[in-house]
Tab-separated table of C-alpha atoms in Angstrom:
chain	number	residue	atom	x	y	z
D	1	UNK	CA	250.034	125.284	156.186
D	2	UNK	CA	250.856	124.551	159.864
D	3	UNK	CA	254.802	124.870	160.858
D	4	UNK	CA	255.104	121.054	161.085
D	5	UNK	CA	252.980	119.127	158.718
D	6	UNK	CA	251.412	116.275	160.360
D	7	UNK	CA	252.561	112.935	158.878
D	8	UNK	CA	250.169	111.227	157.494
D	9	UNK	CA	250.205	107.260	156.245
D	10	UNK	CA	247.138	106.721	153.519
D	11	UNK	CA	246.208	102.918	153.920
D	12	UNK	CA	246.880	101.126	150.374
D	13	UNK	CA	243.573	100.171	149.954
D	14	UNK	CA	242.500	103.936	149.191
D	15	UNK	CA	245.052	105.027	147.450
D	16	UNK	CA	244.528	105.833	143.466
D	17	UNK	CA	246.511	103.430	141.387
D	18	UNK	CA	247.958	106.567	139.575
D	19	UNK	CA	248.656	109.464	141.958
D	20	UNK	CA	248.653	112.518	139.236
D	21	UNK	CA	245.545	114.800	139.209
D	22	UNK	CA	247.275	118.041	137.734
D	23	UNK	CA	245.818	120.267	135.800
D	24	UNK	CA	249.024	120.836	133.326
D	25	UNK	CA	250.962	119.084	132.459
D	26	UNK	CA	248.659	116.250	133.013
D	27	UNK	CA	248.781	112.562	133.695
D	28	UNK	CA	250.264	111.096	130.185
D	29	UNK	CA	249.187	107.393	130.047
D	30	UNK	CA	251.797	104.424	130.292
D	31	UNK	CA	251.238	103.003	127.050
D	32	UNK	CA	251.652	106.036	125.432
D	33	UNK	CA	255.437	106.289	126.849
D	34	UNK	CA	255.413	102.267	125.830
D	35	UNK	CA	254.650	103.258	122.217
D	36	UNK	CA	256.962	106.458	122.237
D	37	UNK	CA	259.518	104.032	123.516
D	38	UNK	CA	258.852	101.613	121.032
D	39	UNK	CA	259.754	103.657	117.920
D	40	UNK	CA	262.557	105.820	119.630
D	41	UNK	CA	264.911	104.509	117.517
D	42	UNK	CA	263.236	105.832	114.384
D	43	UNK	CA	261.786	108.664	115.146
D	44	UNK	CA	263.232	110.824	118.148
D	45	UNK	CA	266.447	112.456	117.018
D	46	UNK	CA	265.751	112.973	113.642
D	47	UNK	CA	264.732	115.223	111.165
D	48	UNK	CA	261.562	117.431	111.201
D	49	UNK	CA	261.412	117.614	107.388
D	50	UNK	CA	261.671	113.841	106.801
D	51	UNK	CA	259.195	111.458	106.646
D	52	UNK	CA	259.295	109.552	109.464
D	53	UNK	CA	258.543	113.088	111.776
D	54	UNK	CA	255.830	114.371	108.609
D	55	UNK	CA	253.974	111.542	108.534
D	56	UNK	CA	253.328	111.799	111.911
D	57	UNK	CA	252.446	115.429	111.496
D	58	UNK	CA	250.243	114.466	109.288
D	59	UNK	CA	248.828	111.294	111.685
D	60	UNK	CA	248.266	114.328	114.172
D	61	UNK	CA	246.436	116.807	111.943
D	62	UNK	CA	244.362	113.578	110.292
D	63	UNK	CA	243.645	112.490	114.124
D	64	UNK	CA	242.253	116.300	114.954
D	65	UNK	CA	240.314	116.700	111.477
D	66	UNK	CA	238.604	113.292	112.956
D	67	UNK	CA	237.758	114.325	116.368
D	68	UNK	CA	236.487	117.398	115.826
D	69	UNK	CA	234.542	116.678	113.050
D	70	UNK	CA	236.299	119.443	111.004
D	71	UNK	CA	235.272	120.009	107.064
D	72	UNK	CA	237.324	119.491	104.859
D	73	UNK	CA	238.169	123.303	104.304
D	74	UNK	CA	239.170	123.786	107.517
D	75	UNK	CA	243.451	123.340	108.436
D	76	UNK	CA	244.998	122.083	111.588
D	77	UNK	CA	247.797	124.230	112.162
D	78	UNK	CA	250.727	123.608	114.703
D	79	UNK	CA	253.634	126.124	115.483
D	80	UNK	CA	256.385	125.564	118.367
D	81	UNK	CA	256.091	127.802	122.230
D	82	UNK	CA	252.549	126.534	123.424
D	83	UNK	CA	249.536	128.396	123.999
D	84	UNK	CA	251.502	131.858	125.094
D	85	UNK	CA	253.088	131.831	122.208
D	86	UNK	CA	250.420	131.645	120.267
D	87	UNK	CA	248.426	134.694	122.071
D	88	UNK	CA	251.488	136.780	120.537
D	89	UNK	CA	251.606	134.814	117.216
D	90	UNK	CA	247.644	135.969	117.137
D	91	UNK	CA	248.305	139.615	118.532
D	92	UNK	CA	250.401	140.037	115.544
D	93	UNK	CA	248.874	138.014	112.745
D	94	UNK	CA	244.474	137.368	113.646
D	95	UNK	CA	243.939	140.660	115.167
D	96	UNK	CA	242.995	143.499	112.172
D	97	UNK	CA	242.552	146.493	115.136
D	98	UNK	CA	240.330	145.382	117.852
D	99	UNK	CA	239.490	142.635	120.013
D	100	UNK	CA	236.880	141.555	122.084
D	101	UNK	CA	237.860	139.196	124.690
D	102	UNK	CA	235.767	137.552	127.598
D	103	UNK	CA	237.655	137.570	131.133
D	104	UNK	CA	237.094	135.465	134.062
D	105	UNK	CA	240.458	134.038	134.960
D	106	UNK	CA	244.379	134.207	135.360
D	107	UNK	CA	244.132	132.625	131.575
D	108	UNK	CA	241.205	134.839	129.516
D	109	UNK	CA	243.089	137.700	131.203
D	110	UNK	CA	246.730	136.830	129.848
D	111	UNK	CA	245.852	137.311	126.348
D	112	UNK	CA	243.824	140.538	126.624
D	113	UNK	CA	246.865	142.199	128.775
D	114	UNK	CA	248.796	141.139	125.811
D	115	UNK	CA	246.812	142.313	123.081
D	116	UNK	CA	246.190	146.089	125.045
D	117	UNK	CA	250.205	146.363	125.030
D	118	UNK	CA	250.264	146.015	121.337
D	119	UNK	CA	250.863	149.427	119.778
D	120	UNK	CA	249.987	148.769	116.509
D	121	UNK	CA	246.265	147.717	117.648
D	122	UNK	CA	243.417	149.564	119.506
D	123	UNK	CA	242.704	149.295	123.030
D	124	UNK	CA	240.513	145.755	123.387
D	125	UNK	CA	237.052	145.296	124.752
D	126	UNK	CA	237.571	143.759	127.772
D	127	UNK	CA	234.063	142.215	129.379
D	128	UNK	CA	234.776	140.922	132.769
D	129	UNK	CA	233.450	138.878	135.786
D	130	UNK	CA	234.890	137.979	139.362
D	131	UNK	CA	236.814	135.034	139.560
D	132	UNK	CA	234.487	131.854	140.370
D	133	UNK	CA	232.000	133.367	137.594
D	134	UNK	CA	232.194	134.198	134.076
D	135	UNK	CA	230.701	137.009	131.664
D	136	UNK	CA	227.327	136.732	129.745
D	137	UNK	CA	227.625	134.664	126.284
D	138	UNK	CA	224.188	136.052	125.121
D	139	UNK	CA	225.122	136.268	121.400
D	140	UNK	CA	223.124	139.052	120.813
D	141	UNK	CA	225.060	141.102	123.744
D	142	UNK	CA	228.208	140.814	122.806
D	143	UNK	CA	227.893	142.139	118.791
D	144	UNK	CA	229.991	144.587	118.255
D	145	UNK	CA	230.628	147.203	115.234
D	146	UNK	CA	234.345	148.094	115.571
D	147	UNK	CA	235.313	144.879	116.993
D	148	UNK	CA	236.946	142.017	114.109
D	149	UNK	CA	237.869	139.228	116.791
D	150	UNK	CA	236.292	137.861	119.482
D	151	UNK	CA	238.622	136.069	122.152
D	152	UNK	CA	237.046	133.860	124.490
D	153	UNK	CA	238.035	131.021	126.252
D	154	UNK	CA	236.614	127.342	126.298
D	155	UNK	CA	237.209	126.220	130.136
D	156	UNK	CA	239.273	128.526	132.580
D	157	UNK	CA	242.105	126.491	134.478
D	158	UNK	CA	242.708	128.741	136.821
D	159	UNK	CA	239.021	129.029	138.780
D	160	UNK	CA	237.409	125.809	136.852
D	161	UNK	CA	234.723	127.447	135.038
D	162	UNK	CA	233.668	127.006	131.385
D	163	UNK	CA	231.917	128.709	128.947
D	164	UNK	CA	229.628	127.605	126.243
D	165	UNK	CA	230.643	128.457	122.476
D	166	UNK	CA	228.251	130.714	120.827
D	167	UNK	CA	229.091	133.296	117.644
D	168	UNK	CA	228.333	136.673	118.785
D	169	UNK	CA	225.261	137.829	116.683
D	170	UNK	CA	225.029	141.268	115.049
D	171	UNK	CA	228.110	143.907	114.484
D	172	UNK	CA	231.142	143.414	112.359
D	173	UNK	CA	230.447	140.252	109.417
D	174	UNK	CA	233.968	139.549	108.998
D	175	UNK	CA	234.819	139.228	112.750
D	176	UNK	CA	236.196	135.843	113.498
D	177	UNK	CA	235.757	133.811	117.064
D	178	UNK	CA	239.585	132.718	118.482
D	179	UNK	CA	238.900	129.988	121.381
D	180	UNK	CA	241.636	129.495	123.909
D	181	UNK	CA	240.743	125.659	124.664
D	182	UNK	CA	244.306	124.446	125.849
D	183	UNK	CA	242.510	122.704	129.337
D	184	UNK	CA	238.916	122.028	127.334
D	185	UNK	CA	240.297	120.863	124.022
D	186	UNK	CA	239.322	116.502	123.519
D	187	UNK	CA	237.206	116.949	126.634
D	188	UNK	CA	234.287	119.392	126.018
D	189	UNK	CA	232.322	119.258	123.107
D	190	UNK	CA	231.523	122.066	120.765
D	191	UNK	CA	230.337	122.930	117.569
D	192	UNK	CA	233.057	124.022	114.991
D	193	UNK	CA	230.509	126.418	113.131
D	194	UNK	CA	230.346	128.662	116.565
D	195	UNK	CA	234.389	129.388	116.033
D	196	UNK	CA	236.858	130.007	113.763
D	197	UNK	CA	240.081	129.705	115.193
D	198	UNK	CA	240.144	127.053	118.261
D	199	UNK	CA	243.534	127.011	119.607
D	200	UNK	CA	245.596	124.789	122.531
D	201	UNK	CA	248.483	123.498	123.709
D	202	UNK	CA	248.437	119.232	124.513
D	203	UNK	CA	249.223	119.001	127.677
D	204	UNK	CA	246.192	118.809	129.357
D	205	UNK	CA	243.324	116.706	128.084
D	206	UNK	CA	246.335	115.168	125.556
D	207	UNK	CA	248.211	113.698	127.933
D	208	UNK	CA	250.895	114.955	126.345
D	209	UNK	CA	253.954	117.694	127.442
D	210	UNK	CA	254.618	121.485	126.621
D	211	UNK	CA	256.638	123.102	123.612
D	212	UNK	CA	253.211	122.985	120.780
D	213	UNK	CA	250.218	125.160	119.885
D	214	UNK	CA	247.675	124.123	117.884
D	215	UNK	CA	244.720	125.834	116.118
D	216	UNK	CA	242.090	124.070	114.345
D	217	UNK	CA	241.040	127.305	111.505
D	218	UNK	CA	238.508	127.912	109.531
D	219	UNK	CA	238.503	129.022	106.257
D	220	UNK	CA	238.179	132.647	107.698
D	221	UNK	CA	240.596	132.103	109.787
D	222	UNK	CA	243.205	131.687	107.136
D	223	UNK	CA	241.992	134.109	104.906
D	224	UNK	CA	242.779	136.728	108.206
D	225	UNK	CA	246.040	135.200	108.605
D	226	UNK	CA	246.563	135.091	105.142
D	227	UNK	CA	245.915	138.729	104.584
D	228	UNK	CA	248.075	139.857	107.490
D	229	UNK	CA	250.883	138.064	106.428
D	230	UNK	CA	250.978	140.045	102.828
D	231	UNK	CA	250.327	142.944	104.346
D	232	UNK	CA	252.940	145.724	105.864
D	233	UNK	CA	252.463	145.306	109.611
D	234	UNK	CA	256.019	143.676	110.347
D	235	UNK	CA	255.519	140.168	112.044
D	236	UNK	CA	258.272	138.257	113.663
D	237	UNK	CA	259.208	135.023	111.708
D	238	UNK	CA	258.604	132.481	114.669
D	239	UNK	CA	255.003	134.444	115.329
D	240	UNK	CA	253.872	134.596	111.944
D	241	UNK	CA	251.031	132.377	111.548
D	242	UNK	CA	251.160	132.801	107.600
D	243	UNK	CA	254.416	130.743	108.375
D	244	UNK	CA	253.396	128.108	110.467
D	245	UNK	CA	249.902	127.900	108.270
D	246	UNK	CA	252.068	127.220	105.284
D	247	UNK	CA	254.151	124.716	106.933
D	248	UNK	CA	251.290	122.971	108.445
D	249	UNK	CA	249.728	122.231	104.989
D	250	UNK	CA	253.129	120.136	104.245
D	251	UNK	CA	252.828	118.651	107.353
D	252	UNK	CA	255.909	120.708	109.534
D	253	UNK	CA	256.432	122.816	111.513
D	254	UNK	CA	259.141	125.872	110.989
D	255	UNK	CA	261.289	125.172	113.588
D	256	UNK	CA	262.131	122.034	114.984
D	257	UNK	CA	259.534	120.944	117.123
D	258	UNK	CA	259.725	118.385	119.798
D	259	UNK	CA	258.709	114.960	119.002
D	260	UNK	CA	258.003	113.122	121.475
D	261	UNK	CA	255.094	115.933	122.875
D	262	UNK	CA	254.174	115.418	119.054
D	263	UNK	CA	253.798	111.502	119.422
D	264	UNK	CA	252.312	111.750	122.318
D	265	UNK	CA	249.824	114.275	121.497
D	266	UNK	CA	248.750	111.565	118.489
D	267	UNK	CA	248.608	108.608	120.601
D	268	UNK	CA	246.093	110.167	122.932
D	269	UNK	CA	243.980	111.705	119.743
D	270	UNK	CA	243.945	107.904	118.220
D	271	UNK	CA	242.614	106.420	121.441
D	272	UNK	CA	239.596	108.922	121.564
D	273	UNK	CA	238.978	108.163	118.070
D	274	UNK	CA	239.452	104.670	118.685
D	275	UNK	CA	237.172	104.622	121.549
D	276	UNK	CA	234.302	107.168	120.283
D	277	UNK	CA	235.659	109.919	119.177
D	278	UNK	CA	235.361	113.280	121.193
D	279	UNK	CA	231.432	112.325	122.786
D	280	UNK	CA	233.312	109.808	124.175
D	281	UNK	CA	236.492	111.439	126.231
D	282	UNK	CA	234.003	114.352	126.700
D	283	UNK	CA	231.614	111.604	128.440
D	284	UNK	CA	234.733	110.812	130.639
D	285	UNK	CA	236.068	113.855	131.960
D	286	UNK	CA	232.538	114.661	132.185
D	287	UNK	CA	232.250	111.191	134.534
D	288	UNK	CA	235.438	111.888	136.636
D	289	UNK	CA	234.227	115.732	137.431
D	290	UNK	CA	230.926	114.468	138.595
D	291	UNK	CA	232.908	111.876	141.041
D	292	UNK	CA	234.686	115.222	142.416
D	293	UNK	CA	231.445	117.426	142.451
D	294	UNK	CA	228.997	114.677	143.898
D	295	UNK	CA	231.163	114.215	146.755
D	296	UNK	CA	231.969	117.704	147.515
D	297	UNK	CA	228.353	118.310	147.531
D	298	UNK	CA	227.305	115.526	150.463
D	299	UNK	CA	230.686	116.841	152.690
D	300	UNK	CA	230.427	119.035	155.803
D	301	UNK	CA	233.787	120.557	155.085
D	302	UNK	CA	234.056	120.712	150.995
D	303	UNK	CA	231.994	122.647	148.763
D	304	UNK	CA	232.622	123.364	144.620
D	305	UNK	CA	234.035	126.687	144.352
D	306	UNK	CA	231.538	127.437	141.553
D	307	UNK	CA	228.234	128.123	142.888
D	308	UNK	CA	226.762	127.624	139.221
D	309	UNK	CA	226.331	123.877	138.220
D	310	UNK	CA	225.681	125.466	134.670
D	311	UNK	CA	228.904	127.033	135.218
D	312	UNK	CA	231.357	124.225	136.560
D	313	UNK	CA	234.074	122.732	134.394
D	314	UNK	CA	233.788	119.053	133.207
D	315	UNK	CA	237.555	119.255	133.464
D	316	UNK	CA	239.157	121.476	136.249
D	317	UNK	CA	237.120	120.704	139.876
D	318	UNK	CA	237.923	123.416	142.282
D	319	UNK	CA	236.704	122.692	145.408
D	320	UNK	CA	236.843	124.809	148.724
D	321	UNK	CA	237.463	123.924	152.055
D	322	UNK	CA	236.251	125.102	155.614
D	323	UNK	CA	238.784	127.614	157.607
D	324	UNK	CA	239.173	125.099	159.958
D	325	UNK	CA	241.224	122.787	158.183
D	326	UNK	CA	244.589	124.122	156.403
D	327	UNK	CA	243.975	122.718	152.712
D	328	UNK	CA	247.750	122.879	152.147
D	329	UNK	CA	248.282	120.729	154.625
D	330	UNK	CA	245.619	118.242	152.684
D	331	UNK	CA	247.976	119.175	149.501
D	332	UNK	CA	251.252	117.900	151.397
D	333	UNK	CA	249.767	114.665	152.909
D	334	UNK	CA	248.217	113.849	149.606
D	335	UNK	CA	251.611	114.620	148.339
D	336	UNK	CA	253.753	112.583	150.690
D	337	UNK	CA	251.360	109.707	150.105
D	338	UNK	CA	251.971	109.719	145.889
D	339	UNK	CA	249.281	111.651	145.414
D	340	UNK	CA	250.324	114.419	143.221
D	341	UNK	CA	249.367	118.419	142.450
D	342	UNK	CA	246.217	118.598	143.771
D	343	UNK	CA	247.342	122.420	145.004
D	344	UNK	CA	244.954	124.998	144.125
D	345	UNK	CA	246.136	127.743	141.918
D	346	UNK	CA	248.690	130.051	143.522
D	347	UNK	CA	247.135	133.214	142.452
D	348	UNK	CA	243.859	132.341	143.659
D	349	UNK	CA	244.828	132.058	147.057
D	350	UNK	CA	242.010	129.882	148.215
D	351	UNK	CA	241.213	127.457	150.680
D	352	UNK	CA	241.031	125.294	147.963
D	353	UNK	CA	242.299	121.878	145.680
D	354	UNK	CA	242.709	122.199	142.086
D	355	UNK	CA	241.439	118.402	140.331
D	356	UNK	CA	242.078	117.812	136.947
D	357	UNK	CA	239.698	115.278	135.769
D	358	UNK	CA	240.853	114.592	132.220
D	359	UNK	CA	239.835	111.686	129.766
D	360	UNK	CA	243.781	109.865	130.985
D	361	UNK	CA	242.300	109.489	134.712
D	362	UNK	CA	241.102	106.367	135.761
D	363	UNK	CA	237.452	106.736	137.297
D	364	UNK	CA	238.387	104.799	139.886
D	365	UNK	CA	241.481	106.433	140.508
D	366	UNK	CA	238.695	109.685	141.142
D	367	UNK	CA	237.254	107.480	143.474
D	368	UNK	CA	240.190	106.563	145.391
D	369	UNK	CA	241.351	109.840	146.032
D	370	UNK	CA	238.061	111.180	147.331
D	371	UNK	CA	238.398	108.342	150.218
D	372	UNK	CA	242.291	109.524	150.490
D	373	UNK	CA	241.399	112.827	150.943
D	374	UNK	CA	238.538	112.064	153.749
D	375	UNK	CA	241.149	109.866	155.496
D	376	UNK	CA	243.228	112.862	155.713
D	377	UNK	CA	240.711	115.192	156.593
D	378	UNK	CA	239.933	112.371	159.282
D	379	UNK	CA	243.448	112.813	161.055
D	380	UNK	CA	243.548	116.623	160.720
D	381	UNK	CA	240.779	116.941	162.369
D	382	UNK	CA	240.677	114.758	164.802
């Protein structure tokens, strides 16, 4: 960024309705605060083991079952501390020994540092690629006899690349598949038989705020966590997943969780269902991303950081900028003008803007900001 930002005015006429673009927390839609608003009086401030909070527990884990197409055997499971929290919680109660886990980002690699701290489990498997690219998902490759959990990770946040869902082939039987999806979850589309544990936190592709995880499980999946829980290794109370799977099934959580990121979290799941189900909001991040792409691709000073179109995310555009232009100072104009956290990630350290494009986004808000950000680029370089 140069000493003294130049100020920069965006006309009106190309500015995006709604300014927020970030990739977490994300833009939560209007008429969800409307209807949070609506039954405040009933329902914030009261207790988590009442009805009024477990029947919308049980509106949330209905909602999921519904989206993702879930059978019936399968349990939605929710447990307070987001998606880090739940890495532990899984470190502790998924994990027999060893993992396998697939690294291409600040994100994929959180969970495996985690997991090779652990003293009471093996060193992990750790397979991993530059950032900007991501490791083979060739079934077949990735089998592995001493391995009895694969960790990989549905869409990277931190470099916007995803990865298709595919159970390895070959090696252990009773391995099971744990999918960190907290940026992909309601806007990628997979197929529940490749996992068995698929796991996020709502504030991304929800529209919701921090303070959950959630973990769609299989059958296998609980019969791990079940096991685990009975068995010696000592687990911490507010990690064990035996706890929060047993509180789930009565619709609660073990400690008091926060409701309105709860009520959000089901207002956003009920207007994908209402409007398609998960094709759909896939279909519209999948819309907005191509806005961001497409016009990165025709612009002499913007290019997608991800060389591989097979390889881009459908919900986190990263796109770089030339050297002569300071993107931070693209960041602060956008910023000055409403336009909000559009900053690429800090550990990147790119020329580069992060773009969420998440089902809450307006495609014409996409627009708008692509014309915002060539007016700036305009005056900077003028």
């Amino acid at each position: 960024m140069s000493e003294t930002p130049p100020s920069i005015s965006i006309p009106a006429d190309l500015l995006p309705a709604d300014g927020r673009f970030a990739s977490g927390p994300s833009k939560v839609r209007p008429e969800a605060v409307a209807g949070l608003s609506a039954i405040a009086g009933d329902y914030l401030g009261t207790s988590h083991r009442k009805p009024a909070v477990k029947q919308m527990v049980g509106r949330l884990r209905d909602g999921l079952s519904e989206l993702f197409s879930l059978p019936d055997d399968w349990e939605v499971v929710l447990g307070n501390g987001g998606t880090t929290a739940f890495w532990d919680a899984a470190t502790f109660g998924l994990i027999e020994a060893r993992s396998l886990h697939l690294s291409f980002g600040e994100f994929s690699s959180k969970f495996a540092k985690g997991v090779a701290a652990a003293p009471f489990l093996a060193d992990p498997v750790i397979v991993a690629t530059e950032m900007g690219d991501r490791p083979d998902v060739d079934p077949a490759s990735l089998g592995r006899d001493n391995v009895d959990l694969y960790a990989f990770t549905h869409n990277e946040t931190s470099t916007g690349v995803s990865q298709p869902l595919l159970r390895p082939t070959g090696g252990n039987p009773d391995a099971i598949v744990a999918v960190d999806a907290t940026s992909a979850a309601g806007a990628i589309e997979f197929d529940p038989a490749e996992v068995d544990c698929y796991y996020f936190a709502p504030q991304k592709a929800f529209g919701s705020d921090g303070g959950l995880w959630i973990a769609l499980c299989s059958p296998k999946a609980q019969e791990r966590i079940k096991a685990l829980a009975a068995g010696p290794r000592w687990i911490p109370d507010f990690l064990s997943l035996g706890i929060a799977l047993d509180n789930s099934t009565k619709n609660q959580t073990y400690n008091t969780p926060a409701l309105a990121t709860i009520y959000l979290t089901v207002d956003t799941v009920e207007w994908f269902n209402a409007n398609g189900g998960l094709s759909w909001s896939a279909g519209r991040s999948a819309e907005l991303s191509g806005i961001v792409y497409d016009w990165a691709e025709a612009h002499d000073l913007a290019t997608p950081f991800v060389a591989d179109t097979s390889k881009r995310s459908p919900v986190v555009a990263t796109i770089d900028f030339d050297d002569s232009v300071a993107v931070d100072d693209i960041a602060a104009a956008l910023r000055a003008n409403g336009i909000l956290d559009t900053e690429g990630y800090r550990k990147l350290g790119r020329n580069q803007l992060r773009i969420a494009c998440f089902p809450a986004i307006e495609p014409d808000d996409m627009r708008q900001l692509t014309k915002s950000i060539d007016h700036v680029l305009a005056q900077l370089t003028q």
